[in-house]
PDB file of C-alpha atoms and ligand atoms in Angstrom:
ATOM      1  CA  MET A 262    -105.261 -49.678   3.250  1.00 59.00           C
ATOM      2  CA  ASN A 263    -102.087 -48.495   1.635  1.00 80.00           C
ATOM      3  CA  LEU A 264     -98.748 -48.890   3.305  1.00 90.00           C
ATOM      4  CA  CYS A 265     -95.665 -46.912   2.403  1.00 92.00           C
ATOM      5  CA  LEU A 266     -93.213 -49.279   0.712  1.00 93.00           C
ATOM      6  CA  LEU A 267     -90.274 -47.845   2.620  1.00 92.00           C
ATOM      7  CA  CYS A 268     -91.429 -47.305   6.208  1.00 91.00           C
ATOM      8  CA  ASP A 269     -94.566 -49.510   6.248  1.00 84.00           C
ATOM      9  CA  GLU A 270     -96.603 -46.695   7.729  1.00 81.00           C
ATOM     10  CA  HIS A 271    -100.109 -46.142   6.507  1.00 76.00           C
ATOM     11  CA  ASP A 272    -100.143 -43.697   3.636  1.00 74.00           C
ATOM     12  CA  ALA A 273    -103.414 -41.807   3.470  1.00 73.00           C
ATOM     13  CA  LEU A 274    -102.623 -40.579  -0.029  1.00 74.00           C
ATOM     14  CA  GLY A 275    -102.537 -44.139  -1.296  1.00 80.00           C
ATOM     15  CA  GLY A 276     -99.234 -43.786  -3.089  1.00 89.00           C
ATOM     16  CA  MET A 277     -96.194 -46.036  -3.064  1.00 94.00           C
ATOM     17  CA  LEU A 278     -94.199 -43.850  -0.670  1.00 94.00           C
ATOM     18  CA  CYS A 279     -95.659 -41.789   2.148  1.00 91.00           C
ATOM     19  CA  PRO A 280     -95.052 -38.020   2.021  1.00 89.00           C
ATOM     20  CA  GLY A 281     -92.318 -38.292   4.682  1.00 89.00           C
ATOM     21  CA  CYS A 282     -90.361 -40.969   2.818  1.00 92.00           C
ATOM     22  CA  THR A 283     -90.877 -39.155  -0.488  1.00 93.00           C
ATOM     23  CA  LYS A 284     -89.447 -35.988   0.974  1.00 91.00           C
ATOM     24  CA  ALA A 285     -86.577 -37.874   2.616  1.00 92.00           C
ATOM     25  CA  THR A 286     -85.744 -39.586  -0.677  1.00 94.00           C
ATOM     26  CA  VAL A 287     -85.769 -36.268  -2.532  1.00 94.00           C
ATOM     27  CA  VAL A 288     -83.465 -34.762   0.085  1.00 91.00           C
ATOM     28  CA  ARG A 289     -81.111 -37.763  -0.120  1.00 93.00           C
ATOM     29  CA  LEU A 290     -80.992 -37.478  -3.897  1.00 94.00           C
ATOM     30  CA  GLU A 291     -80.325 -33.759  -3.659  1.00 92.00           C
ATOM     31  CA  CYS A 292     -77.461 -34.505  -1.253  1.00 90.00           C
ATOM     32  CA  MET A 293     -75.778 -36.976  -3.603  1.00 93.00           C
ATOM     33  CA  PRO A 294     -73.604 -34.400  -5.426  1.00 91.00           C
ATOM     34  CA  THR A 295     -72.453 -33.021  -2.054  1.00 89.00           C
ATOM     35  CA  LEU A 296     -71.733 -36.499  -0.736  1.00 91.00           C
ATOM     36  CA  TYR A 297     -69.903 -37.332  -3.951  1.00 92.00           C
ATOM     37  CA  GLU A 298     -67.856 -34.157  -3.634  1.00 89.00           C
ATOM     38  CA  GLY A 299     -67.272 -34.931   0.044  1.00 89.00           C
ATOM     39  CA  LEU A 300     -65.396 -38.079  -0.919  1.00 88.00           C
ATOM     40  CA  ARG A 301     -62.854 -36.058  -2.878  1.00 85.00           C
ATOM     41  CA  PRO A 302     -60.448 -35.392   0.043  1.00 82.00           C
ATOM     42  CA  PHE A 303     -60.277 -39.133   0.627  1.00 81.00           C
ATOM     43  CA  LEU A 304     -59.244 -39.840  -2.933  1.00 77.00           C
ATOM     44  CA  THR A 305     -55.666 -38.649  -2.698  1.00 67.00           C
ATOM     45  CA  PRO A 306     -53.882 -39.784   0.418  1.00 58.00           C
ATOM     46  CA  SER A 307     -50.914 -37.493  -0.213  1.00 48.00           C
ATOM     47  CA  SER A 308     -49.605 -35.299  -2.972  1.00 45.00           C
ATOM     48  CA  ALA A 309     -46.320 -37.184  -2.849  1.00 42.00           C
ATOM     49  CA  VAL A 310     -48.046 -40.364  -3.958  1.00 42.00           C
ATOM     50  CA  SER A 311     -49.900 -38.689  -6.787  1.00 41.00           C
ATOM     51  CA  GLN A 312     -46.565 -37.620  -8.280  1.00 43.00           C
ATOM     52  CA  GLY A 313     -45.775 -41.297  -8.666  1.00 43.00           C
ATOM     53  CA  ARG A 314     -47.264 -41.689 -12.105  1.00 43.00           C
ATOM     54  CA  GLY A 315     -45.530 -40.701 -15.266  1.00 46.00           C
ATOM     55  CA  GLY A 316     -42.218 -42.364 -14.544  1.00 46.00           C
ATOM     56  CA  LYS A 317     -40.962 -45.123 -16.743  1.00 50.00           C
ATOM     57  CA  GLY A 318     -40.802 -48.717 -15.749  1.00 55.00           C
ATOM     58  CA  GLY A 319     -43.011 -50.641 -13.387  1.00 59.00           C
ATOM     59  CA  PRO A 320     -46.510 -49.722 -12.356  1.00 58.00           C
ATOM     60  CA  ALA A 321     -46.721 -46.576 -10.265  1.00 57.00           C
ATOM     61  CA  PRO A 322     -48.488 -46.826  -6.943  1.00 56.00           C
ATOM     62  CA  LEU A 323     -52.175 -46.136  -7.214  1.00 52.00           C
ATOM     63  CA  PRO A 324     -52.673 -42.465  -6.403  1.00 54.00           C
ATOM     64  CA  VAL A 325     -56.075 -42.996  -4.826  1.00 56.00           C
ATOM     65  CA  VAL A 326     -57.637 -45.008  -2.077  1.00 59.00           C
ATOM     66  CA  GLU A 327     -59.323 -47.762  -3.987  1.00 64.00           C
ATOM     67  CA  SER A 328     -62.327 -48.214  -1.737  1.00 75.00           C
ATOM     68  CA  VAL A 329     -63.295 -44.541  -2.011  1.00 77.00           C
ATOM     69  CA  LEU A 330     -62.880 -44.656  -5.760  1.00 76.00           C
ATOM     70  CA  ASP A 331     -65.119 -47.711  -5.721  1.00 82.00           C
ATOM     71  CA  MET A 332     -67.644 -45.863  -3.634  1.00 88.00           C
ATOM     72  CA  ARG A 333     -67.829 -43.010  -6.125  1.00 90.00           C
ATOM     73  CA  GLY A 334     -68.274 -45.521  -8.900  1.00 89.00           C
ATOM     74  CA  VAL A 335     -71.004 -47.278  -6.936  1.00 90.00           C
ATOM     75  CA  MET A 336     -72.818 -43.965  -6.441  1.00 93.00           C
ATOM     76  CA  VAL A 337     -72.825 -43.179 -10.148  1.00 93.00           C
ATOM     77  CA  GLY A 338     -73.617 -46.745 -11.178  1.00 92.00           C
ATOM     78  CA  THR A 339     -76.464 -47.193  -8.687  1.00 95.00           C
ATOM     79  CA  LEU A 340     -78.189 -43.939  -9.561  1.00 95.00           C
ATOM     80  CA  GLU A 341     -77.769 -44.460 -13.306  1.00 94.00           C
ATOM     81  CA  ASP A 342     -79.183 -47.978 -13.031  1.00 95.00           C
ATOM     82  CA  TRP A 343     -82.207 -46.706 -11.164  1.00 97.00           C
ATOM     83  CA  LEU A 344     -82.797 -43.900 -13.631  1.00 96.00           C
ATOM     84  CA  SER A 345     -82.568 -46.361 -16.449  1.00 95.00           C
ATOM     85  CA  ALA A 346     -85.079 -48.643 -14.690  1.00 96.00           C
ATOM     86  CA  VAL A 347     -87.476 -45.729 -14.239  1.00 96.00           C
ATOM     87  CA  ARG A 348     -87.190 -44.655 -17.858  1.00 95.00           C
ATOM     88  CA  GLU A 349     -87.700 -48.193 -19.068  1.00 95.00           C
ATOM     89  CA  GLU A 350     -90.764 -48.626 -16.866  1.00 94.00           C
ATOM     90  CA  ARG A 351     -92.210 -45.386 -18.175  1.00 94.00           C
ATOM     91  CA  GLY A 352     -91.422 -46.212 -21.789  1.00 93.00           C
ATOM     92  CA  MET A 353     -88.945 -43.375 -22.119  1.00 90.00           C
ATOM     93  CA  ARG A 354     -85.994 -43.397 -24.422  1.00 86.00           C
ATOM     94  CA  GLN A 355     -82.735 -44.328 -22.662  1.00 81.00           C
ATOM     95  CA  LEU A 356     -80.248 -41.527 -22.331  1.00 77.00           C
ATOM     96  CA  ALA A 357     -76.973 -41.562 -24.178  1.00 76.00           C
ATOM     97  CA  SER A 358     -74.138 -42.104 -21.767  1.00 71.00           C
ATOM     98  CA  ARG A 359     -72.261 -38.970 -20.899  1.00 67.00           C
ATOM     99  CA  PRO A 360     -68.554 -38.502 -20.760  1.00 65.00           C
ATOM    100  CA  GLY A 361     -67.064 -37.527 -17.432  1.00 72.00           C
ATOM    101  CA  VAL A 362     -67.997 -39.239 -14.198  1.00 69.00           C
ATOM    102  CA  ASP A 363     -68.894 -36.008 -12.385  1.00 69.00           C
ATOM    103  CA  GLY A 364     -71.435 -35.015 -15.021  1.00 86.00           C
ATOM    104  CA  ARG A 365     -72.922 -38.493 -14.942  1.00 91.00           C
ATOM    105  CA  LEU A 366     -73.750 -38.289 -11.252  1.00 92.00           C
ATOM    106  CA  ALA A 367     -75.445 -34.901 -11.629  1.00 92.00           C
ATOM    107  CA  ALA A 368     -77.411 -36.118 -14.642  1.00 92.00           C
ATOM    108  CA  ALA A 369     -78.614 -39.257 -12.873  1.00 94.00           C
ATOM    109  CA  VAL A 370     -79.704 -37.258  -9.820  1.00 96.00           C
ATOM    110  CA  ALA A 371     -81.528 -34.696 -11.962  1.00 95.00           C
ATOM    111  CA  GLY A 372     -83.278 -37.447 -13.915  1.00 95.00           C
ATOM    112  CA  LEU A 373     -84.398 -39.263 -10.760  1.00 97.00           C
ATOM    113  CA  LEU A 374     -85.618 -36.058  -9.117  1.00 97.00           C
ATOM    114  CA  ALA A 375     -87.654 -35.238 -12.199  1.00 97.00           C
ATOM    115  CA  ASN A 376     -89.335 -38.651 -11.943  1.00 97.00           C
ATOM    116  CA  MET A 377     -89.912 -38.609  -8.194  1.00 97.00           C
ATOM    117  CA  PRO A 378     -93.606 -37.623  -8.334  1.00 96.00           C
ATOM    118  CA  TRP A 379     -94.301 -40.684 -10.472  1.00 96.00           C
ATOM    119  CA  VAL A 380     -91.990 -42.919  -8.412  1.00 97.00           C
ATOM    120  CA  ALA A 381     -93.732 -41.925  -5.171  1.00 95.00           C
ATOM    121  CA  SER A 382     -97.262 -42.249  -6.486  1.00 94.00           C
ATOM    122  CA  ALA A 383     -97.170 -45.112  -8.957  1.00 94.00           C
ATOM    123  CA  TRP A 384     -94.005 -47.199  -9.085  1.00 95.00           C
ATOM    124  CA  PRO A 385     -94.327 -50.551  -7.304  1.00 94.00           C
ATOM    125  CA  THR A 386     -90.514 -50.725  -7.046  1.00 96.00           C
ATOM    126  CA  ALA A 387     -90.380 -47.383  -5.202  1.00 96.00           C
ATOM    127  CA  GLY A 388     -89.649 -49.030  -1.851  1.00 96.00           C
ATOM    128  CA  THR A 389     -86.550 -50.874  -3.072  1.00 96.00           C
ATOM    129  CA  PHE A 390     -85.386 -47.774  -4.891  1.00 97.00           C
ATOM    130  CA  ALA A 391     -85.890 -45.460  -1.887  1.00 97.00           C
ATOM    131  CA  GLY A 392     -84.221 -47.986   0.428  1.00 96.00           C
ATOM    132  CA  GLU A 393     -81.161 -48.180  -1.794  1.00 96.00           C
ATOM    133  CA  VAL A 394     -80.926 -44.398  -2.020  1.00 96.00           C
ATOM    134  CA  ARG A 395     -81.106 -44.275   1.776  1.00 94.00           C
ATOM    135  CA  ASP A 396     -78.396 -46.925   2.216  1.00 93.00           C
ATOM    136  CA  LEU A 397     -76.177 -45.227  -0.326  1.00 93.00           C
ATOM    137  CA  ALA A 398     -76.480 -41.846   1.389  1.00 91.00           C
ATOM    138  CA  ARG A 399     -75.822 -43.500   4.744  1.00 88.00           C
ATOM    139  CA  SER A 400     -72.739 -45.405   3.729  1.00 87.00           C
ATOM    140  CA  VAL A 401     -71.161 -42.421   1.984  1.00 89.00           C
ATOM    141  CA  SER A 402     -71.842 -40.057   4.848  1.00 85.00           C
ATOM    142  CA  SER A 403     -70.380 -42.575   7.296  1.00 82.00           C
ATOM    143  CA  VAL A 404     -67.124 -42.288   5.348  1.00 82.00           C
ATOM    144  CA  ILE A 405     -66.994 -38.521   5.081  1.00 80.00           C
ATOM    145  CA  SER A 406     -68.449 -37.394   8.409  1.00 73.00           C
ATOM    146  CA  PRO A 407     -66.353 -37.516  11.539  1.00 60.00           C
ATOM    147  CA  PRO A 408     -67.341 -40.275  13.944  1.00 52.00           C
ATOM    148  CA  PRO A 409     -70.096 -39.276  16.346  1.00 49.00           C
ATOM    149  CA  PRO A 410     -68.946 -37.739  19.626  1.00 47.00           C
ATOM    150  CA  PRO A 411     -68.430 -40.161  22.505  1.00 44.00           C
ATOM    151  CA  PRO A 412     -71.483 -40.684  24.713  1.00 42.00           C
ATOM    152  CA  PRO A 413     -71.928 -38.057  27.406  1.00 51.00           C
ATOM    153  CA  ARG A 414     -69.782 -38.765  30.414  1.00 58.00           C
ATOM    154  CA  GLY A 415     -72.551 -38.356  32.878  1.00 68.00           C
ATOM    155  CA  ALA A 416     -74.620 -35.391  33.787  1.00 68.00           C
ATOM    156  CA  ARG A 417     -73.050 -32.111  34.653  1.00 76.00           C
ATOM    157  CA  ILE A 418     -73.493 -31.694  38.388  1.00 78.00           C
ATOM    158  CA  GLY A 419     -72.303 -28.186  38.983  1.00 82.00           C
ATOM    159  CA  ASN A 420     -69.101 -26.306  39.646  1.00 85.00           C
ATOM    160  CA  CYS A 421     -66.557 -27.621  42.115  1.00 87.00           C
ATOM    161  CA  PRO A 422     -67.039 -25.782  45.430  1.00 85.00           C
ATOM    162  CA  ALA A 423     -63.542 -26.570  46.712  1.00 86.00           C
ATOM    163  CA  VAL A 424     -61.585 -23.610  48.004  1.00 83.00           C
ATOM    164  CA  ASP A 425     -57.796 -23.662  47.905  1.00 79.00           C
ATOM    165  CA  SER A 426     -55.389 -22.348  50.556  1.00 78.00           C
ATOM    166  CA  SER A 427     -55.510 -18.859  49.051  1.00 82.00           C
ATOM    167  CA  GLY A 428     -59.289 -18.847  49.335  1.00 81.00           C
ATOM    168  CA  ALA A 429     -59.944 -19.119  45.588  1.00 85.00           C
ATOM    169  CA  LEU A 430     -62.903 -21.175  44.480  1.00 86.00           C
ATOM    170  CA  CYS A 431     -62.027 -24.081  42.150  1.00 89.00           C
ATOM    171  CA  GLY A 432     -65.170 -23.779  40.053  1.00 88.00           C
ATOM    172  CA  ALA A 433     -64.297 -26.572  37.595  1.00 90.00           C
ATOM    173  CA  VAL A 434     -67.268 -28.419  36.120  1.00 86.00           C
ATOM    174  CA  LEU A 435     -68.092 -31.546  38.095  1.00 85.00           C
ATOM    175  CA  ARG A 436     -69.495 -34.593  36.379  1.00 82.00           C
ATOM    176  CA  LEU A 437     -70.269 -38.053  37.582  1.00 78.00           C
ATOM    177  CA  ALA A 438     -68.716 -40.434  35.101  1.00 75.00           C
ATOM    178  CA  PRO A 439     -70.860 -43.463  34.220  1.00 72.00           C
ATOM    179  CA  GLY A 440     -70.048 -46.323  36.560  1.00 71.00           C
ATOM    180  CA  GLU A 441     -68.241 -44.061  39.021  1.00 74.00           C
ATOM    181  CA  LYS A 442     -69.356 -43.997  42.631  1.00 72.00           C
ATOM    182  CA  ALA A 443     -67.861 -40.671  43.577  1.00 76.00           C
ATOM    183  CA  VAL A 444     -67.740 -37.334  41.872  1.00 83.00           C
ATOM    184  CA  ARG A 445     -64.133 -36.364  41.437  1.00 84.00           C
ATOM    185  CA  CYS A 446     -62.999 -32.916  40.346  1.00 87.00           C
ATOM    186  CA  GLU A 447     -60.613 -33.339  37.453  1.00 86.00           C
ATOM    187  CA  TRP A 448     -59.089 -29.970  38.130  1.00 87.00           C
ATOM    188  CA  CYS A 449     -58.299 -29.923  41.853  1.00 88.00           C
ATOM    189  CA  GLY A 450     -58.724 -33.610  42.613  1.00 86.00           C
ATOM    190  CA  ASN A 451     -61.295 -33.181  45.347  1.00 84.00           C
ATOM    191  CA  GLN A 452     -63.564 -36.182  45.711  1.00 83.00           C
ATOM    192  CA  TYR A 453     -67.223 -36.015  46.561  1.00 82.00           C
ATOM    193  CA  PRO A 454     -68.573 -39.424  47.575  1.00 78.00           C
ATOM    194  CA  PRO A 455     -72.348 -39.954  47.555  1.00 74.00           C
ATOM    195  CA  TYR A 456     -72.829 -39.116  51.237  1.00 72.00           C
ATOM    196  CA  THR A 457     -71.592 -35.589  50.518  1.00 77.00           C
ATOM    197  CA  TRP A 458     -73.848 -34.997  47.547  1.00 75.00           C
ATOM    198  CA  ALA A 459     -76.645 -33.324  49.482  1.00 74.00           C
ATOM    199  CA  GLN A 460     -74.077 -30.990  50.997  1.00 77.00           C
ATOM    200  CA  LEU A 461     -72.385 -30.608  47.624  1.00 78.00           C
ATOM    201  CA  LYS A 462     -75.616 -29.397  46.112  1.00 80.00           C
ATOM    202  CA  THR A 463     -76.017 -26.847  48.892  1.00 79.00           C
ATOM    203  CA  TRP A 464     -72.491 -25.577  48.345  1.00 78.00           C
ATOM    204  CA  ILE A 465     -73.003 -25.390  44.597  1.00 79.00           C
ATOM    205  CA  ASP A 466     -76.294 -23.546  44.991  1.00 82.00           C
ATOM    206  CA  GLU A 467     -74.666 -21.115  47.409  1.00 80.00           C
ATOM    207  CA  ASP A 468     -71.771 -20.498  45.023  1.00 77.00           C
ATOM    208  CA  THR A 469     -74.112 -20.052  42.090  1.00 77.00           C
ATOM    209  CA  GLY A 470     -76.237 -17.652  44.116  1.00 78.00           C
ATOM    210  CA  ALA A 471     -73.159 -15.692  45.131  1.00 76.00           C
ATOM    211  CA  ARG A 472     -71.953 -15.560  41.521  1.00 73.00           C
ATOM    212  CA  ASP A 473     -75.333 -14.455  40.231  1.00 77.00           C
ATOM    213  CA  ALA A 474     -75.490 -11.749  42.910  1.00 73.00           C
ATOM    214  CA  ALA A 475     -72.022 -10.499  42.049  1.00 67.00           C
TER     215      ALA A 475
HETATM  216 ZN1   ZN B 781     -92.886 -43.907   4.472  1.00 57.05          ZN
HETATM  217 ZN1   ZN B 782     -62.205 -28.666  41.952  1.00 57.05          ZN
END
């Protein structure tokens, strides 16, 4: 029985990576140039700082955030190392190094993608390779994507049925915050403790029915 070297699931095709992990690795590789590009806005903290170079005298302040620069270097270095490992394993001539970091990333990605069918079917190191590609994609996207939204603040219960002195319905969305014992309308301040919830639901249903009828 063959197990996928990345996810440990049974692989009916008997390769090194199951079709799902192969596809995921291809997608991650294809995303690398976008992820690499996505780091660009983090490279220059402000245009004022980047003007710092060129003056005489002491060292100018570094115009880039070092850790992001490192991360770009790690991306290029990791992918190039893996491509070189693949080519060595397959008895292929090593590629001449290319000038320009941006071109190097694209070349490494293209080379790895071209070798993916062999990697997935025959390379015993495919699991380590695919795992590193996954970790690389993860760590870069954690830098460039905004943090995930906060957890939902409790289920939406309905619209606040409170009526003000002029007879207008509040209608603000009511939610029960986690850990809270009473539903409190953030708009009008009305509180709905648990013993009113059955009634609250009736009111909300009535209001919804009235709105739908209108
Ligand atoms: Zn798998
Ligand atoms: Zn309200």
